[in-house]
CSV table of C-alpha atoms in Angstrom, one decimal:
chain,number,residue,atom,x,y,z
A,1016,MET,CA,-16.8,45.0,94.8
A,1017,SER,CA,-20.1,43.3,94.5
A,1018,ILE,CA,-22.2,42.7,97.6
A,1019,PRO,CA,-24.2,39.5,97.6
A,1020,ILE,CA,-27.7,40.3,98.9
A,1021,GLN,CA,-29.0,37.4,100.9
A,1022,SER,CA,-32.2,35.7,99.7
A,1023,HIS,CA,-33.5,34.8,103.2
A,1024,ARG,CA,-35.1,38.1,104.1
A,1025,GLN,CA,-37.9,37.5,106.5
A,1026,THR,CA,-41.6,38.4,106.2
A,1027,LEU,CA,-43.4,39.9,109.2
A,1028,THR,CA,-44.0,37.8,112.3
A,1029,PRO,CA,-47.7,37.4,113.3
A,1030,GLU,CA,-47.3,40.2,115.9
A,1031,LEU,CA,-45.6,42.6,113.5
A,1032,ALA,CA,-48.2,41.8,110.9
A,1033,ARG,CA,-50.9,42.7,113.4
A,1034,LEU,CA,-49.2,45.9,114.3
A,1035,ASN,CA,-48.8,46.8,110.6
A,1036,ARG,CA,-52.5,46.3,110.0
A,1037,GLU,CA,-53.2,48.5,113.0
A,1038,ILE,CA,-50.8,51.3,111.9
A,1039,GLU,CA,-52.0,51.2,108.3
A,1040,GLN,CA,-55.6,51.6,109.5
A,1041,TYR,CA,-54.6,54.6,111.6
A,1042,ALA,CA,-52.7,56.2,108.7
A,1043,ARG,CA,-55.6,55.8,106.3
A,1044,GLY,CA,-58.0,57.1,109.0
A,1045,TYR,CA,-56.0,60.4,109.0
A,1046,GLY,CA,-56.4,60.7,105.2
A,1047,LEU,CA,-53.0,59.3,104.1
A,1048,ASP,CA,-53.1,57.7,100.6
A,1049,PHE,CA,-50.4,55.3,99.6
A,1050,TYR,CA,-49.7,52.3,97.4
A,1051,GLU,CA,-49.6,48.8,98.9
A,1052,THR,CA,-46.6,48.7,101.3
A,1053,ILE,CA,-44.7,45.5,101.8
A,1054,PHE,CA,-42.5,45.2,104.9
A,1055,GLU,CA,-39.6,42.9,105.2
A,1056,VAL,CA,-37.4,42.3,108.3
A,1057,LEU,CA,-33.6,42.4,107.9
A,1058,ASP,CA,-30.7,41.9,110.4
A,1059,PHE,CA,-28.2,44.7,110.6
A,1060,GLU,CA,-25.8,43.2,108.0
A,1061,GLU,CA,-28.6,42.7,105.5
A,1062,MET,CA,-29.9,46.2,106.3
A,1063,ASN,CA,-26.4,47.6,105.6
A,1064,MET,CA,-26.2,45.6,102.3
A,1065,VAL,CA,-29.4,47.0,101.1
A,1066,ALA,CA,-28.6,50.5,102.3
A,1067,ALA,CA,-25.2,50.4,100.4
A,1068,TYR,CA,-27.2,49.7,97.3
A,1069,GLY,CA,-29.4,52.8,97.8
A,1070,GLY,CA,-32.2,50.7,99.2
A,1071,PHE,CA,-32.5,48.3,96.3
A,1072,PRO,CA,-31.6,44.6,96.8
A,1073,ASN,CA,-30.2,44.3,93.3
A,1074,ARG,CA,-27.8,46.8,91.7
A,1075,TYR,CA,-25.0,46.6,89.2
A,1076,PRO,CA,-21.6,45.6,90.6
A,1077,HIS,CA,-19.4,48.5,91.4
A,1078,TRP,CA,-16.7,49.2,94.0
A,1079,LYS,CA,-18.6,52.3,95.4
A,1080,PHE,CA,-21.3,50.0,96.8
A,1081,GLY,CA,-18.7,47.8,98.6
A,1082,MET,CA,-17.1,50.9,100.0
A,1083,GLU,CA,-20.4,52.2,101.3
A,1084,TYR,CA,-21.2,48.8,102.9
A,1085,GLU,CA,-17.8,48.8,104.8
A,1086,ARG,CA,-18.5,52.3,106.0
A,1087,LEU,CA,-22.0,51.4,107.3
A,1088,ASN,CA,-20.7,48.3,108.9
A,1089,LYS,CA,-18.0,50.1,110.8
A,1090,SER,CA,-20.4,52.9,111.8
A,1091,TYR,CA,-22.7,50.3,113.3
A,1092,ALA,CA,-19.9,48.4,115.0
A,1093,TYR,CA,-18.6,51.6,116.7
A,1094,GLY,CA,-22.0,52.9,117.6
A,1095,LEU,CA,-21.9,55.9,115.3
A,1096,GLN,CA,-24.9,55.0,113.1
A,1097,LYS,CA,-27.9,52.7,113.1
A,1098,ILE,CA,-30.4,52.4,110.3
A,1099,TYR,CA,-33.9,51.8,111.7
A,1100,GLU,CA,-35.7,51.6,108.4
A,1101,MET,CA,-35.7,52.2,104.7
A,1102,VAL,CA,-38.5,52.7,102.3
A,1103,ILE,CA,-38.5,52.6,98.5
A,1104,ASN,CA,-40.5,54.7,96.1
A,1105,ASN,CA,-42.2,52.0,94.1
A,1106,ASP,CA,-45.6,50.5,93.4
A,1107,PRO,CA,-45.9,48.5,95.6
A,1108,CYS,CA,-43.7,50.4,98.1
A,1109,TYR,CA,-41.1,48.2,99.8
A,1110,ALA,CA,-39.9,49.0,103.4
A,1111,TYR,CA,-37.3,47.3,105.6
A,1112,LEU,CA,-37.5,46.9,109.3
A,1113,LEU,CA,-34.4,46.2,111.5
A,1114,GLU,CA,-34.8,42.8,113.2
A,1115,CYS,CA,-33.4,43.9,116.6
A,1116,ASN,CA,-35.8,46.9,116.9
A,1117,HIS,CA,-38.1,47.0,120.0
A,1118,LEU,CA,-41.8,46.8,119.2
A,1119,VAL,CA,-42.3,50.5,120.0
A,1120,ASP,CA,-39.6,51.2,117.4
A,1121,GLN,CA,-41.2,49.0,114.8
A,1122,LYS,CA,-44.5,50.8,115.3
A,1123,LEU,CA,-42.8,54.2,115.0
A,1124,VAL,CA,-41.0,53.0,111.8
A,1125,MET,CA,-44.2,51.7,110.3
A,1126,ALA,CA,-46.0,55.0,110.9
A,1127,HIS,CA,-43.0,56.9,109.5
A,1128,VAL,CA,-42.9,54.7,106.4
A,1129,TYR,CA,-46.6,55.3,105.7
A,1130,GLY,CA,-45.9,59.1,105.8
A,1131,HIS,CA,-43.1,58.6,103.2
A,1132,CYS,CA,-45.4,56.4,101.0
A,1133,ASP,CA,-48.1,59.0,101.0
A,1134,PHE,CA,-45.6,61.6,100.0
A,1135,PHE,CA,-44.1,59.5,97.2
A,1136,LYS,CA,-47.6,58.9,95.7
A,1137,ASN,CA,-49.0,62.4,96.0
A,1138,ASN,CA,-46.2,64.9,95.7
A,1139,ILE,CA,-46.0,66.4,92.2
A,1140,TRP,CA,-42.2,66.1,92.1
A,1141,PHE,CA,-42.5,62.3,92.3
A,1142,SER,CA,-45.2,62.1,89.7
A,1143,LYS,CA,-42.8,61.4,86.8
A,1144,THR,CA,-40.7,58.8,88.6
A,1145,ASN,CA,-40.8,55.2,87.4
A,1146,ARG,CA,-43.1,53.3,89.9
A,1147,LYS,CA,-41.5,50.0,88.9
A,1148,MET,CA,-37.9,50.9,89.7
A,1149,MET,CA,-37.3,47.7,91.6
A,1150,ASP,CA,-37.6,45.9,88.3
A,1151,ILE,CA,-35.7,48.6,86.4
A,1152,MET,CA,-32.7,48.4,88.8
A,1153,ALA,CA,-32.6,44.6,88.5
A,1154,ASN,CA,-32.7,44.9,84.7
A,1155,HIS,CA,-29.8,47.4,84.8
A,1156,ALA,CA,-27.8,45.1,87.0
A,1157,THR,CA,-28.4,42.2,84.5
A,1158,LYS,CA,-27.4,44.2,81.5
A,1159,ILE,CA,-24.2,45.6,83.1
A,1160,ARG,CA,-23.1,42.1,84.2
A,1161,LYS,CA,-23.5,41.0,80.6
A,1162,TYR,CA,-21.3,43.9,79.5
A,1163,ILE,CA,-18.8,42.9,82.1
A,1164,ASP,CA,-18.7,39.3,80.8
A,1165,LYS,CA,-18.3,40.6,77.2
A,1166,TYR,CA,-15.9,43.5,77.6
A,1167,GLY,CA,-14.2,42.8,81.0
A,1168,LEU,CA,-14.7,44.2,84.5
A,1169,GLU,CA,-11.9,46.8,84.3
A,1170,ARG,CA,-13.1,48.4,81.2
A,1171,VAL,CA,-16.8,48.5,82.1
A,1172,GLU,CA,-16.2,49.6,85.7
A,1173,GLY,CA,-13.8,52.3,84.5
A,1174,PHE,CA,-16.5,53.7,82.2
A,1175,ILE,CA,-19.0,53.6,85.1
A,1176,ASP,CA,-16.6,55.6,87.2
A,1177,LEU,CA,-16.6,58.3,84.5
A,1178,CYS,CA,-20.4,58.2,84.3
A,1179,LEU,CA,-20.8,58.5,88.1
A,1180,CYS,CA,-18.6,61.6,88.1
A,1181,LEU,CA,-21.3,63.2,85.9
A,1182,ASP,CA,-24.5,61.7,87.2
A,1183,ASP,CA,-25.7,64.9,88.7
A,1184,LEU,CA,-25.4,66.9,85.5
A,1185,ILE,CA,-29.1,66.5,84.5
A,1186,ASP,CA,-32.0,68.9,84.2
A,1187,HIS,CA,-34.2,68.1,87.1
A,1188,HIS,CA,-37.1,70.1,85.7
A,1189,SER,CA,-37.0,68.8,82.2
A,1190,VAL,CA,-39.4,65.9,83.0
A,1191,PHE,CA,-42.2,68.5,83.5
A,1192,ILE,CA,-41.5,70.4,80.2
A,1193,GLU,CA,-43.1,69.3,77.0
A,1194,ARG,CA,-41.1,70.9,74.2
A,1195,ARG,CA,-42.5,71.2,70.7
A,1196,PRO,CA,-40.3,69.4,68.2
A,1197,LYS,CA,-38.2,71.9,66.3
A,1198,ARG,CA,-39.1,72.5,62.7
A,1199,LYS,CA,-36.3,71.7,60.4
A,1200,GLU,CA,-36.1,74.4,57.8
A,1201,HIS,CA,-34.8,72.9,54.6
A,1202,THR,CA,-32.9,76.0,53.4
A,1203,GLU,CA,-29.9,75.1,51.5
A,1204,GLU,CA,-26.8,77.1,52.3
A,1205,GLU,CA,-25.1,78.7,49.4
A,1206,PRO,CA,-21.8,77.0,48.7
A,1207,ALA,CA,-18.7,79.0,49.8
A,1208,VAL,CA,-17.3,81.0,47.0
A,1209,VAL,CA,-13.5,81.2,46.9
A,1210,LYS,CA,-12.1,84.5,45.9
A,1211,LYS,CA,-9.4,84.0,43.3
A,1212,ILE,CA,-6.3,86.1,43.0
A,1213,ALA,CA,-6.7,88.4,40.1
A,1214,ALA,CA,-4.7,87.2,37.1
A,1215,SER,CA,-4.9,87.0,33.3
A,1216,GLU,CA,-6.8,84.1,31.9
A,1217,TYR,CA,-3.7,82.4,30.5
A,1218,MET,CA,-2.0,82.7,34.0
A,1219,ASP,CA,-5.0,81.7,36.1
A,1220,GLU,CA,-4.1,78.1,36.5
A,1221,PHE,CA,-0.7,79.0,37.7
A,1222,ILE,CA,-1.7,81.9,40.0
A,1223,ASN,CA,-4.8,80.0,41.3
A,1224,PRO,CA,-3.8,76.3,41.2
A,1225,LYS,CA,-6.4,73.6,42.0
A,1226,GLU,CA,-4.7,72.8,45.3
A,1227,PHE,CA,-4.9,76.4,46.4
A,1228,ILE,CA,-8.6,76.5,45.5
A,1229,GLU,CA,-9.3,73.3,47.5
A,1230,GLN,CA,-7.5,74.7,50.6
A,1231,GLN,CA,-9.5,77.9,50.5
A,1232,LYS,CA,-12.8,75.9,50.2
A,1233,GLN,CA,-11.8,73.9,53.3
A,1234,ARG,CA,-10.9,77.0,55.2
A,1235,LEU,CA,-14.3,78.6,54.4
A,1236,GLU,CA,-16.1,75.4,55.4
A,1237,ASP,CA,-14.2,75.3,58.7
A,1238,GLU,CA,-15.2,78.9,59.4
A,1239,ARG,CA,-18.9,78.1,58.5
A,1240,LEU,CA,-18.9,75.2,61.0
A,1241,LYS,CA,-17.5,77.4,63.7
A,1242,ARG,CA,-20.2,80.0,63.2
A,1243,ARG,CA,-22.9,77.3,63.6
A,1244,ARG,CA,-23.9,76.9,67.2
A,1245,PHE,CA,-24.1,73.4,68.5
A,1246,PRO,CA,-26.3,73.1,70.5
A,1247,GLU,CA,-28.3,76.1,69.4
A,1248,GLU,CA,-29.1,76.9,73.1
A,1249,HIS,CA,-27.4,76.1,76.3
A,1250,GLN,CA,-28.4,72.6,77.4
A,1251,LYS,CA,-28.5,71.7,81.1
A,1252,ASP,CA,-28.9,67.9,80.7
A,1253,VAL,CA,-25.3,67.2,80.0
A,1254,LEU,CA,-25.8,63.4,80.2
A,1255,LEU,CA,-28.5,63.5,77.5
A,1256,PHE,CA,-26.2,65.6,75.2
A,1257,LEU,CA,-23.4,63.1,75.6
A,1258,ILE,CA,-25.7,60.2,74.9
A,1259,GLU,CA,-26.9,61.8,71.7
A,1260,ASN,CA,-23.7,63.3,70.5
A,1261,ALA,CA,-20.6,61.8,72.1
A,1262,PRO,CA,-18.5,59.3,70.1
A,1263,LEU,CA,-19.4,56.3,72.3
A,1264,GLU,CA,-19.7,52.6,71.6
A,1265,THR,CA,-23.2,51.1,71.8
A,1266,TRP,CA,-22.7,49.5,75.2
A,1267,GLN,CA,-21.2,52.7,76.6
A,1268,ARG,CA,-24.2,54.7,75.4
A,1269,ASP,CA,-26.5,52.1,77.0
A,1270,VAL,CA,-24.6,52.3,80.3
A,1271,LEU,CA,-24.7,56.1,80.4
A,1272,TRP,CA,-28.4,56.0,79.6
A,1273,MET,CA,-29.0,53.7,82.6
A,1274,ILE,CA,-26.9,55.9,85.0
A,1275,ARG,CA,-29.0,58.9,83.8
A,1276,GLU,CA,-32.3,57.1,84.3
A,1277,GLU,CA,-31.3,56.2,87.9
A,1278,ALA,CA,-30.2,59.8,88.5
A,1279,TYR,CA,-33.6,61.1,87.5
A,1280,TYR,CA,-35.3,58.6,89.8
A,1281,PHE,CA,-33.3,59.8,92.8
A,1282,ALA,CA,-33.6,63.5,92.0
A,1283,PRO,CA,-37.0,64.2,93.6
A,1284,GLN,CA,-35.8,62.7,96.9
A,1285,ALA,CA,-33.0,65.3,97.0
A,1286,GLN,CA,-35.5,68.0,95.9
A,1287,THR,CA,-37.9,67.2,98.8
A,1288,LYS,CA,-35.6,65.9,101.6
A,1289,ILE,CA,-36.8,68.5,104.2
A,1290,MET,CA,-40.5,68.2,103.3
A,1291,ASN,CA,-40.5,64.4,103.0
A,1292,GLU,CA,-38.7,63.6,106.2
A,1293,GLY,CA,-40.7,66.3,108.0
A,1294,TRP,CA,-43.9,64.9,106.7
A,1295,ALA,CA,-43.0,61.3,107.8
A,1296,THR,CA,-41.9,62.6,111.2
A,1297,TYR,CA,-45.1,64.6,111.6
A,1298,TRP,CA,-47.3,61.6,110.9
A,1299,HIS,CA,-45.3,59.1,113.0
A,1300,ALA,CA,-45.6,61.6,115.9
A,1301,LYS,CA,-49.3,62.1,115.4
A,1302,ILE,CA,-50.1,58.4,114.9
A,1303,MET,CA,-48.0,57.2,117.8
A,1304,THR,CA,-49.1,59.9,120.4
A,1305,GLU,CA,-52.8,59.9,119.5
A,1306,ARG,CA,-53.4,56.2,118.6
A,1307,ALA,CA,-50.7,53.6,118.7
A,1308,LEU,CA,-48.8,54.1,121.9
A,1309,ASN,CA,-49.6,52.3,125.1
A,1310,ASP,CA,-48.6,53.6,128.5
A,1311,ALA,CA,-45.4,51.4,128.8
A,1312,GLU,CA,-44.0,52.7,125.5
A,1313,VAL,CA,-44.3,56.5,126.1
A,1314,ILE,CA,-40.8,57.0,127.5
A,1315,ASP,CA,-39.0,55.0,124.9
A,1316,PHE,CA,-41.0,56.7,122.1
A,1317,ALA,CA,-40.2,60.2,123.5
A,1318,ASP,CA,-36.5,59.3,123.8
A,1319,HIS,CA,-36.2,58.1,120.2
A,1320,HIS,CA,-38.4,60.8,118.7
A,1321,SER,CA,-36.5,63.5,120.4
A,1322,GLY,CA,-33.3,62.1,119.0
A,1323,THR,CA,-34.8,62.2,115.5
A,1324,VAL,CA,-35.7,65.9,115.7
A,1325,ALA,CA,-32.7,67.0,117.8
A,1326,ALA,CA,-30.8,70.1,116.7
A,1327,HIS,CA,-27.2,69.5,115.5
A,1328,PRO,CA,-24.7,72.3,115.9
A,1329,GLY,CA,-23.4,73.6,112.7
A,1330,GLN,CA,-25.9,71.8,110.4
A,1331,ILE,CA,-29.6,71.7,109.5
A,1332,ASN,CA,-31.5,68.6,110.7
A,1333,PRO,CA,-34.0,68.1,107.8
A,1334,TYR,CA,-36.2,66.0,110.1
A,1335,ARG,CA,-36.4,68.8,112.7
A,1336,LEU,CA,-36.9,71.7,110.2
A,1337,GLY,CA,-39.5,69.8,108.2
A,1338,PHE,CA,-41.4,68.6,111.2
A,1339,GLU,CA,-41.6,72.0,112.9
A,1340,LEU,CA,-42.6,73.7,109.6
A,1341,TRP,CA,-45.5,71.2,109.1
A,1342,LYS,CA,-46.7,71.8,112.6
A,1343,ASP,CA,-46.4,75.6,112.2
A,1344,ILE,CA,-48.4,75.6,108.9
A,1345,GLU,CA,-51.1,73.5,110.5
A,1346,ASP,CA,-51.3,75.8,113.5
A,1347,ARG,CA,-51.3,79.0,111.4
A,1348,TRP,CA,-54.0,77.9,109.1
A,1349,ASN,CA,-56.1,76.6,112.0
A,1350,LYS,CA,-55.9,80.0,113.7
A,1351,GLY,CA,-56.0,82.2,110.6
A,1352,LYS,CA,-52.4,83.5,111.1
A,1353,PHE,CA,-52.0,84.6,107.5
A,1354,GLY,CA,-53.4,87.1,105.0
A,1355,LYS,CA,-53.6,90.9,104.9
A,1356,ASP,CA,-55.2,91.5,108.3
A,1357,TYR,CA,-52.7,89.3,110.1
A,1358,ASP,CA,-49.7,90.7,108.3
A,1359,GLU,CA,-50.7,94.3,108.9
A,1360,CYS,CA,-51.3,93.8,112.6
A,1361,ASP,CA,-48.6,95.7,114.5
A,1362,ASP,CA,-49.5,94.6,118.1
A,1363,TYR,CA,-47.2,91.9,119.3
A,1364,ILE,CA,-49.6,90.4,121.9
A,1365,SER,CA,-52.5,90.4,119.4
A,1366,LYS,CA,-50.4,88.6,116.8
A,1367,ARG,CA,-49.2,86.1,119.3
A,1368,GLU,CA,-52.7,85.3,120.6
A,1369,TRP,CA,-54.4,85.5,117.1
A,1370,ASP,CA,-57.0,82.8,116.7
A,1371,ILE,CA,-60.1,83.3,114.5
A,1372,GLY,CA,-60.9,79.5,114.6
A,1373,LEU,CA,-60.5,79.0,110.9
A,1374,GLY,CA,-59.7,75.3,111.2
A,1375,LEU,CA,-58.0,74.9,107.8
A,1376,GLY,CA,-54.7,73.5,109.0
A,1377,ARG,CA,-55.2,69.8,108.0
A,1378,GLU,CA,-56.5,70.9,104.5
A,1379,LYS,CA,-53.5,73.2,104.1
A,1380,ILE,CA,-50.8,70.7,104.9
A,1381,PHE,CA,-52.2,68.2,102.5
A,1382,GLU,CA,-52.4,70.9,99.8
A,1383,THR,CA,-48.8,71.9,100.5
A,1384,ARG,CA,-47.6,68.3,100.5
A,1385,ARG,CA,-49.0,67.9,97.0
A,1386,VAL,CA,-47.4,70.9,95.2
A,1387,HIS,CA,-44.2,72.1,96.8
A,1388,ASN,CA,-40.5,71.1,96.9
A,1389,ASP,CA,-38.0,72.1,99.5
A,1390,ILE,CA,-37.1,75.4,97.8
A,1391,THR,CA,-40.7,76.6,97.4
A,1392,PHE,CA,-41.6,75.2,100.8
A,1393,ILE,CA,-39.0,77.2,102.6
A,1394,ASP,CA,-39.6,80.2,100.5
A,1395,ALA,CA,-43.4,80.2,101.3
A,1396,PHE,CA,-43.5,79.2,105.0
A,1397,PHE,CA,-40.1,80.1,106.6
A,1398,THR,CA,-41.3,83.2,108.4
A,1399,GLU,CA,-39.6,85.6,110.9
A,1400,GLU,CA,-41.8,84.3,113.8
A,1401,PHE,CA,-40.9,80.7,112.9
A,1402,CYS,CA,-37.2,81.4,112.7
A,1403,HIS,CA,-37.0,83.1,116.1
A,1404,GLU,CA,-39.4,80.7,117.9
A,1405,HIS,CA,-37.3,77.6,116.8
A,1406,ARG,CA,-33.9,79.4,116.9
A,1407,PHE,CA,-33.0,78.6,113.4
A,1408,PHE,CA,-30.0,81.0,113.6
A,1409,ARG,CA,-26.6,81.0,112.0
A,1410,TYR,CA,-24.0,79.7,114.5
A,1411,GLN,CA,-20.2,79.7,114.5
A,1412,PHE,CA,-17.7,78.0,116.7
A,1413,ASN,CA,-15.9,80.2,119.3
A,1414,SER,CA,-12.5,78.5,119.6
A,1415,GLU,CA,-11.5,80.5,122.7
A,1416,ARG,CA,-14.6,79.4,124.6
A,1417,GLY,CA,-15.0,76.0,122.9
A,1418,VAL,CA,-18.7,76.5,122.2
A,1419,TYR,CA,-21.0,77.4,119.3
A,1420,GLU,CA,-22.4,81.0,119.4
A,1421,ILE,CA,-25.1,82.7,117.5
A,1422,ALA,CA,-23.5,84.7,114.6
A,1423,ASP,CA,-26.6,86.0,112.8
A,1424,ARG,CA,-30.3,86.3,113.9
A,1425,ASN,CA,-31.5,88.1,110.8
A,1426,TRP,CA,-34.2,85.7,109.5
A,1427,LYS,CA,-34.0,87.0,105.9
A,1428,ASN,CA,-30.2,86.3,105.8
A,1429,ILE,CA,-30.8,82.9,107.2
A,1430,LYS,CA,-33.6,82.1,104.8
A,1431,GLN,CA,-31.6,83.3,101.8
A,1432,LYS,CA,-28.6,81.2,102.9
A,1433,LEU,CA,-30.8,78.2,103.3
A,1434,LEU,CA,-32.4,78.7,99.9
A,1435,PHE,CA,-29.1,79.1,98.2
A,1436,SER,CA,-27.9,75.8,99.8
A,1437,LEU,CA,-31.0,74.1,98.3
A,1438,THR,CA,-30.8,75.6,94.8
A,1439,ASN,CA,-29.4,72.9,92.5
A,1440,PHE,CA,-28.5,71.0,95.7
A,1441,GLY,CA,-26.0,73.7,96.5
A,1442,GLN,CA,-23.9,72.9,93.4
A,1443,PRO,CA,-23.1,75.2,90.5
A,1444,LEU,CA,-25.2,75.1,87.4
A,1445,ILE,CA,-23.4,73.6,84.5
A,1446,TYR,CA,-24.6,73.8,80.9
A,1447,VAL,CA,-23.4,72.5,77.5
A,1448,ALA,CA,-22.3,75.7,75.7
A,1449,ASP,CA,-20.6,74.3,72.7
A,1450,GLY,CA,-20.4,70.7,71.5
A,1451,ASN,CA,-17.7,71.4,69.0
A,1452,PHE,CA,-15.5,74.0,70.6
A,1453,GLU,CA,-13.4,75.8,67.9
A,1454,ASN,CA,-14.2,72.9,65.6
A,1455,ARG,CA,-11.9,70.6,67.6
A,1456,GLY,CA,-14.6,68.1,68.7
A,1457,GLU,CA,-14.2,69.4,72.3
A,1458,LEU,CA,-17.0,70.0,74.8
A,1459,LEU,CA,-17.3,73.5,76.2
A,1460,LEU,CA,-19.3,73.7,79.5
A,1461,ASP,CA,-20.6,76.9,81.0
A,1462,HIS,CA,-20.1,76.9,84.8
A,1463,ARG,CA,-22.5,79.3,86.6
A,1464,HIS,CA,-22.4,80.0,90.3
A,1465,ASP,CA,-23.1,82.9,92.8
């Protein structure tokens, strides 16, 4: 199903434009650094259309987008879900506001968006993403529509189905690795020597006929190919291996390349979900409470912000976890709650009231924003004190009492479980082990999991 994106998206009203200038000024005043950000106003149907396309107004036609659009529409109709905003990592950044939002919500969303835009521009894990992805996505859509016209919808869509089943089999870290080209050693292999059956010279052509010799040469060649590893090392980027080696038609190879390119674009967003949402929430809270709110808006803001950072039984709210961690980092580095002296202090009251007036909190959170992803972020800053203070425990449902109960308070267990869930997005690691398994032209994948 293809979703027609309407072309009548609205620009900002004069009042929203004024609020945008105001919020942008506040954001830059706090030190946020972002690309030009273009806001557009959509009604809920248009918002759902764009959301179904992953935030982009133009994508290739595929039934999965139609299915997502129907899900979002029904969720909105039944009051289960409402999208307040979306922002796209691009230069310039594009952000969408929901038309029916109250002004206080629009201000909150703008502040939240500028937090995201700062993160997109400055976090190292986004540094390799294509900053013109709006154009790239539109180009992909045009090319795939041409393939549909040429080869038929059923054939092209069926192949895209197969590609999407594999779109997470990429090497997320490969974009940061510069590998030296492998030297090709021009050593010629000695031809296989067939051992003949011992026979008298005059009987040789009968005991070792030509057909027998050729069969033995082919057998030795097959064995030689089996011994040659292909690829030489395990390869994590399965999509790239298929693009380079699979027996695909030219258009299929091109489609697979496009799916892979889009997968690499979206990967950093999954790698930094907790940090990114927490960073945006931190800044919308600070900008709104310290600068942008007027007296009449305080209650509405508090209500909507508390909903954003609320705890959800049985699952981690990335907005809450990220927001609280950013606040904790700033507080610890302002008070000097780190380092050898603090770690070796055994007095509970002294540690709780520790404050040497270091004042490095703001500097530390900007430094952290620049270099970490979710795994290193949690590993470095999820402490015992933080875990207990914010009650990030493991819960399980008590069916007899009908309530969730704490099942584990051990912060190391909880941290380890959280890190495992983030490693490779909680999915097993899959590598290409052999591209020609047993010389049958089959692909052998190595499936690793804990």
